[in-house]
């Protein structure tokens, strides 16, 4: 992950921690935009409430992910790789950082992570949201 110039809020940190837990629970060796979306749904925050009011549930996201990406049943034997952010998830964090600065904030918050998801039209998270008929406005 890139070096932080401004910190994350506690809730945004929680989202990224939950994203890592979701990736590990799915036995994946990376944290992608889809895991950050799941993290946003896991953490009680304004973004999670807005997503839920728009029909986005963890169950619905997980169902779509099972169709969009390969979910592993067994970990790779003999090695425990360090879980890392995908390039798109890194870009998402950079966009969130830029959004926070643009808004004159001194911390990156959950809403900046959500804005960053909406800015990445070709990410797995946006494909999931479009499949759930979420308006990106």
JSON list of C-alpha atoms in Angstrom, two decimals:
[
{"chain": "A", "resi": 1, "resn": "UNK", "atom": "CA", "xyz": [0.00, 0.00, 0.00]},
{"chain": "A", "resi": 2, "resn": "UNK", "atom": "CA", "xyz": [1.21, 3.51, -0.70]},
{"chain": "A", "resi": 3, "resn": "UNK", "atom": "CA", "xyz": [2.64, 5.72, 2.00]},
{"chain": "A", "resi": 4, "resn": "UNK", "atom": "CA", "xyz": [-0.11, 7.72, 3.68]},
{"chain": "A", "resi": 5, "resn": "UNK", "atom": "CA", "xyz": [0.18, 11.48, 3.51]},
{"chain": "A", "resi": 6, "resn": "UNK", "atom": "CA", "xyz": [-2.99, 12.00, 5.52]},
{"chain": "A", "resi": 7, "resn": "UNK", "atom": "CA", "xyz": [-4.39, 9.30, 7.79]},
{"chain": "A", "resi": 8, "resn": "UNK", "atom": "CA", "xyz": [-7.58, 7.30, 7.47]},
{"chain": "A", "resi": 9, "resn": "UNK", "atom": "CA", "xyz": [-10.44, 7.83, 9.89]},
{"chain": "A", "resi": 10, "resn": "UNK", "atom": "CA", "xyz": [-11.00, 4.99, 12.34]},
{"chain": "A", "resi": 11, "resn": "UNK", "atom": "CA", "xyz": [-14.03, 3.84, 10.34]},
{"chain": "A", "resi": 12, "resn": "UNK", "atom": "CA", "xyz": [-12.08, 3.86, 7.06]},
{"chain": "A", "resi": 13, "resn": "UNK", "atom": "CA", "xyz": [-9.31, 1.84, 8.72]},
{"chain": "A", "resi": 14, "resn": "UNK", "atom": "CA", "xyz": [-11.97, -0.58, 9.92]},
{"chain": "A", "resi": 15, "resn": "UNK", "atom": "CA", "xyz": [-13.27, -0.90, 6.35]},
{"chain": "A", "resi": 16, "resn": "UNK", "atom": "CA", "xyz": [-9.81, -1.85, 5.06]},
{"chain": "A", "resi": 17, "resn": "UNK", "atom": "CA", "xyz": [-9.35, -4.32, 7.91]},
{"chain": "A", "resi": 18, "resn": "UNK", "atom": "CA", "xyz": [-12.73, -5.88, 7.14]},
{"chain": "A", "resi": 19, "resn": "UNK", "atom": "CA", "xyz": [-11.79, -6.02, 3.45]},
{"chain": "A", "resi": 20, "resn": "UNK", "atom": "CA", "xyz": [-8.74, -8.07, 4.37]},
{"chain": "A", "resi": 21, "resn": "UNK", "atom": "CA", "xyz": [-10.85, -10.37, 6.57]},
{"chain": "A", "resi": 22, "resn": "UNK", "atom": "CA", "xyz": [-13.33, -10.84, 3.71]},
{"chain": "A", "resi": 23, "resn": "UNK", "atom": "CA", "xyz": [-10.54, -11.74, 1.29]},
{"chain": "A", "resi": 24, "resn": "UNK", "atom": "CA", "xyz": [-9.09, -14.23, 3.77]},
{"chain": "A", "resi": 25, "resn": "UNK", "atom": "CA", "xyz": [-12.53, -15.72, 4.43]},
{"chain": "A", "resi": 26, "resn": "UNK", "atom": "CA", "xyz": [-12.88, -16.25, 0.67]},
{"chain": "A", "resi": 27, "resn": "UNK", "atom": "CA", "xyz": [-9.42, -17.85, 0.70]},
{"chain": "A", "resi": 28, "resn": "UNK", "atom": "CA", "xyz": [-8.11, -15.26, -1.73]},
{"chain": "A", "resi": 29, "resn": "UNK", "atom": "CA", "xyz": [-4.55, -14.01, -1.83]},
{"chain": "A", "resi": 30, "resn": "UNK", "atom": "CA", "xyz": [-5.44, -10.42, -2.70]},
{"chain": "A", "resi": 31, "resn": "UNK", "atom": "CA", "xyz": [-7.65, -7.58, -1.52]},
{"chain": "A", "resi": 32, "resn": "UNK", "atom": "CA", "xyz": [-9.63, -6.17, -4.42]},
{"chain": "A", "resi": 33, "resn": "UNK", "atom": "CA", "xyz": [-12.20, -3.44, -4.85]},
{"chain": "A", "resi": 34, "resn": "UNK", "atom": "CA", "xyz": [-14.89, -6.04, -4.22]},
{"chain": "A", "resi": 35, "resn": "UNK", "atom": "CA", "xyz": [-13.45, -6.75, -0.77]},
{"chain": "A", "resi": 36, "resn": "UNK", "atom": "CA", "xyz": [-13.41, -3.02, 0.01]},
{"chain": "A", "resi": 37, "resn": "UNK", "atom": "CA", "xyz": [-17.09, -2.89, -0.99]},
{"chain": "A", "resi": 38, "resn": "UNK", "atom": "CA", "xyz": [-17.76, -5.79, 1.40]},
{"chain": "A", "resi": 39, "resn": "UNK", "atom": "CA", "xyz": [-15.78, -3.94, 4.07]},
{"chain": "A", "resi": 40, "resn": "UNK", "atom": "CA", "xyz": [-17.98, -0.90, 3.58]},
{"chain": "A", "resi": 41, "resn": "UNK", "atom": "CA", "xyz": [-21.04, -3.10, 4.13]},
{"chain": "A", "resi": 42, "resn": "UNK", "atom": "CA", "xyz": [-19.50, -4.70, 7.23]},
{"chain": "A", "resi": 43, "resn": "UNK", "atom": "CA", "xyz": [-18.71, -1.43, 9.04]},
{"chain": "A", "resi": 44, "resn": "UNK", "atom": "CA", "xyz": [-21.56, 0.60, 10.49]},
{"chain": "A", "resi": 45, "resn": "UNK", "atom": "CA", "xyz": [-21.20, 3.96, 8.76]},
{"chain": "A", "resi": 46, "resn": "UNK", "atom": "CA", "xyz": [-23.18, 6.38, 6.59]},
{"chain": "A", "resi": 47, "resn": "UNK", "atom": "CA", "xyz": [-21.95, 4.66, 3.42]},
{"chain": "A", "resi": 48, "resn": "UNK", "atom": "CA", "xyz": [-23.16, 1.25, 4.57]},
{"chain": "A", "resi": 49, "resn": "UNK", "atom": "CA", "xyz": [-26.57, 2.72, 5.39]},
{"chain": "A", "resi": 50, "resn": "UNK", "atom": "CA", "xyz": [-26.83, 4.39, 1.97]},
{"chain": "A", "resi": 51, "resn": "UNK", "atom": "CA", "xyz": [-25.80, 1.17, 0.23]},
{"chain": "A", "resi": 52, "resn": "UNK", "atom": "CA", "xyz": [-28.36, -0.86, 2.19]},
{"chain": "A", "resi": 53, "resn": "UNK", "atom": "CA", "xyz": [-31.10, 1.70, 1.45]},
{"chain": "A", "resi": 54, "resn": "UNK", "atom": "CA", "xyz": [-30.28, 1.20, -2.21]},
{"chain": "A", "resi": 55, "resn": "UNK", "atom": "CA", "xyz": [-30.70, -2.57, -1.97]},
{"chain": "A", "resi": 56, "resn": "UNK", "atom": "CA", "xyz": [-27.03, -3.51, -1.65]},
{"chain": "A", "resi": 57, "resn": "UNK", "atom": "CA", "xyz": [-26.61, -6.28, 0.90]},
{"chain": "A", "resi": 58, "resn": "UNK", "atom": "CA", "xyz": [-23.62, -8.40, 1.79]},
{"chain": "A", "resi": 59, "resn": "UNK", "atom": "CA", "xyz": [-25.54, -11.48, 0.72]},
{"chain": "A", "resi": 60, "resn": "UNK", "atom": "CA", "xyz": [-26.34, -9.96, -2.68]},
{"chain": "A", "resi": 61, "resn": "UNK", "atom": "CA", "xyz": [-22.73, -8.92, -3.22]},
{"chain": "A", "resi": 62, "resn": "UNK", "atom": "CA", "xyz": [-21.44, -12.36, -2.19]},
{"chain": "A", "resi": 63, "resn": "UNK", "atom": "CA", "xyz": [-23.89, -14.05, -4.57]},
{"chain": "A", "resi": 64, "resn": "UNK", "atom": "CA", "xyz": [-22.68, -11.92, -7.48]},
{"chain": "A", "resi": 65, "resn": "UNK", "atom": "CA", "xyz": [-19.04, -12.40, -6.54]},
{"chain": "A", "resi": 66, "resn": "UNK", "atom": "CA", "xyz": [-19.50, -16.15, -6.65]},
{"chain": "A", "resi": 67, "resn": "UNK", "atom": "CA", "xyz": [-20.46, -15.69, -10.31]},
{"chain": "A", "resi": 68, "resn": "UNK", "atom": "CA", "xyz": [-17.85, -13.05, -11.21]},
{"chain": "A", "resi": 69, "resn": "UNK", "atom": "CA", "xyz": [-14.68, -14.31, -9.55]},
{"chain": "A", "resi": 70, "resn": "UNK", "atom": "CA", "xyz": [-13.15, -17.62, -8.59]},
{"chain": "A", "resi": 71, "resn": "UNK", "atom": "CA", "xyz": [-13.77, -18.41, -4.94]},
{"chain": "A", "resi": 72, "resn": "UNK", "atom": "CA", "xyz": [-11.29, -20.93, -3.59]},
{"chain": "A", "resi": 73, "resn": "UNK", "atom": "CA", "xyz": [-12.33, -23.83, -1.37]},
{"chain": "A", "resi": 74, "resn": "UNK", "atom": "CA", "xyz": [-8.83, -24.83, -0.30]},
{"chain": "A", "resi": 75, "resn": "UNK", "atom": "CA", "xyz": [-5.80, -22.65, 0.36]},
{"chain": "A", "resi": 76, "resn": "UNK", "atom": "CA", "xyz": [-2.68, -23.28, -1.71]},
{"chain": "A", "resi": 77, "resn": "UNK", "atom": "CA", "xyz": [-0.85, -26.09, 0.12]},
{"chain": "A", "resi": 78, "resn": "UNK", "atom": "CA", "xyz": [2.52, -25.40, 1.66]},
{"chain": "A", "resi": 79, "resn": "UNK", "atom": "CA", "xyz": [2.56, -21.62, 1.49]},
{"chain": "A", "resi": 80, "resn": "UNK", "atom": "CA", "xyz": [0.86, -18.72, 3.14]},
{"chain": "A", "resi": 81, "resn": "UNK", "atom": "CA", "xyz": [1.28, -15.72, 0.83]},
{"chain": "A", "resi": 82, "resn": "UNK", "atom": "CA", "xyz": [1.15, -12.20, 2.14]},
{"chain": "A", "resi": 83, "resn": "UNK", "atom": "CA", "xyz": [-2.19, -10.76, 1.18]},
{"chain": "A", "resi": 84, "resn": "UNK", "atom": "CA", "xyz": [-1.85, -7.54, -0.81]},
{"chain": "A", "resi": 85, "resn": "UNK", "atom": "CA", "xyz": [-4.05, -4.96, -2.47]},
{"chain": "A", "resi": 86, "resn": "UNK", "atom": "CA", "xyz": [-4.63, -5.38, -6.20]},
{"chain": "A", "resi": 87, "resn": "UNK", "atom": "CA", "xyz": [-3.52, -2.54, -8.48]},
{"chain": "A", "resi": 88, "resn": "UNK", "atom": "CA", "xyz": [-7.16, -1.40, -8.78]},
{"chain": "A", "resi": 89, "resn": "UNK", "atom": "CA", "xyz": [-7.54, -1.39, -4.99]},
{"chain": "A", "resi": 90, "resn": "UNK", "atom": "CA", "xyz": [-4.34, 0.66, -4.73]},
{"chain": "A", "resi": 91, "resn": "UNK", "atom": "CA", "xyz": [-5.72, 3.13, -7.28]},
{"chain": "A", "resi": 92, "resn": "UNK", "atom": "CA", "xyz": [-8.99, 3.21, -5.34]},
{"chain": "A", "resi": 93, "resn": "UNK", "atom": "CA", "xyz": [-7.08, 4.29, -2.23]},
{"chain": "A", "resi": 94, "resn": "UNK", "atom": "CA", "xyz": [-5.20, 6.94, -4.22]},
{"chain": "A", "resi": 95, "resn": "UNK", "atom": "CA", "xyz": [-8.50, 8.32, -5.56]},
{"chain": "A", "resi": 96, "resn": "UNK", "atom": "CA", "xyz": [-9.96, 8.33, -2.03]},
{"chain": "A", "resi": 97, "resn": "UNK", "atom": "CA", "xyz": [-6.90, 10.23, -0.79]},
{"chain": "A", "resi": 98, "resn": "UNK", "atom": "CA", "xyz": [-7.26, 12.79, -3.62]},
{"chain": "A", "resi": 99, "resn": "UNK", "atom": "CA", "xyz": [-10.98, 13.17, -2.88]},
{"chain": "A", "resi": 100, "resn": "UNK", "atom": "CA", "xyz": [-10.26, 13.84, 0.78]},
{"chain": "A", "resi": 101, "resn": "UNK", "atom": "CA", "xyz": [-7.69, 16.51, -0.11]},
{"chain": "A", "resi": 102, "resn": "UNK", "atom": "CA", "xyz": [-10.01, 18.04, -2.73]},
{"chain": "A", "resi": 103, "resn": "UNK", "atom": "CA", "xyz": [-12.67, 18.35, -0.03]},
{"chain": "A", "resi": 104, "resn": "UNK", "atom": "CA", "xyz": [-10.25, 20.03, 2.36]},
{"chain": "A", "resi": 105, "resn": "UNK", "atom": "CA", "xyz": [-10.31, 17.09, 4.77]},
{"chain": "A", "resi": 106, "resn": "UNK", "atom": "CA", "xyz": [-7.43, 16.03, 6.97]},
{"chain": "A", "resi": 107, "resn": "UNK", "atom": "CA", "xyz": [-8.39, 12.33, 6.89]},
{"chain": "A", "resi": 108, "resn": "UNK", "atom": "CA", "xyz": [-9.59, 9.81, 4.33]},
{"chain": "A", "resi": 109, "resn": "UNK", "atom": "CA", "xyz": [-13.10, 8.69, 5.33]},
{"chain": "A", "resi": 110, "resn": "UNK", "atom": "CA", "xyz": [-15.48, 5.93, 4.26]},
{"chain": "A", "resi": 111, "resn": "UNK", "atom": "CA", "xyz": [-17.29, 8.28, 1.88]},
{"chain": "A", "resi": 112, "resn": "UNK", "atom": "CA", "xyz": [-14.00, 8.90, 0.05]},
{"chain": "A", "resi": 113, "resn": "UNK", "atom": "CA", "xyz": [-13.57, 5.14, -0.38]},
{"chain": "A", "resi": 114, "resn": "UNK", "atom": "CA", "xyz": [-17.11, 4.95, -1.81]},
{"chain": "A", "resi": 115, "resn": "UNK", "atom": "CA", "xyz": [-16.51, 7.86, -4.18]},
{"chain": "A", "resi": 116, "resn": "UNK", "atom": "CA", "xyz": [-13.34, 6.10, -5.33]},
{"chain": "A", "resi": 117, "resn": "UNK", "atom": "CA", "xyz": [-15.32, 2.92, -6.07]},
{"chain": "A", "resi": 118, "resn": "UNK", "atom": "CA", "xyz": [-17.76, 4.95, -8.16]},
{"chain": "A", "resi": 119, "resn": "UNK", "atom": "CA", "xyz": [-14.85, 6.52, -10.07]},
{"chain": "A", "resi": 120, "resn": "UNK", "atom": "CA", "xyz": [-13.47, 3.14, -11.15]},
{"chain": "A", "resi": 121, "resn": "UNK", "atom": "CA", "xyz": [-15.96, 2.12, -13.79]},
{"chain": "A", "resi": 122, "resn": "UNK", "atom": "CA", "xyz": [-14.09, -1.06, -14.71]},
{"chain": "A", "resi": 123, "resn": "UNK", "atom": "CA", "xyz": [-13.56, -2.43, -11.20]},
{"chain": "A", "resi": 124, "resn": "UNK", "atom": "CA", "xyz": [-15.18, -5.58, -9.84]},
{"chain": "A", "resi": 125, "resn": "UNK", "atom": "CA", "xyz": [-16.92, -3.47, -7.16]},
{"chain": "A", "resi": 126, "resn": "UNK", "atom": "CA", "xyz": [-18.56, -1.27, -9.82]},
{"chain": "A", "resi": 127, "resn": "UNK", "atom": "CA", "xyz": [-19.56, -4.30, -11.88]},
{"chain": "A", "resi": 128, "resn": "UNK", "atom": "CA", "xyz": [-21.27, -5.68, -8.78]},
{"chain": "A", "resi": 129, "resn": "UNK", "atom": "CA", "xyz": [-23.03, -2.38, -8.06]},
{"chain": "A", "resi": 130, "resn": "UNK", "atom": "CA", "xyz": [-24.22, -2.07, -11.68]},
{"chain": "A", "resi": 131, "resn": "UNK", "atom": "CA", "xyz": [-25.49, -5.66, -11.55]},
{"chain": "A", "resi": 132, "resn": "UNK", "atom": "CA", "xyz": [-27.48, -4.68, -8.47]},
{"chain": "A", "resi": 133, "resn": "UNK", "atom": "CA", "xyz": [-28.92, -1.72, -10.44]},
{"chain": "A", "resi": 134, "resn": "UNK", "atom": "CA", "xyz": [-27.29, 0.88, -8.19]},
{"chain": "A", "resi": 135, "resn": "UNK", "atom": "CA", "xyz": [-27.32, 4.35, -9.68]},
{"chain": "A", "resi": 136, "resn": "UNK", "atom": "CA", "xyz": [-23.80, 5.80, -9.49]},
{"chain": "A", "resi": 137, "resn": "UNK", "atom": "CA", "xyz": [-25.14, 9.32, -9.10]}
]
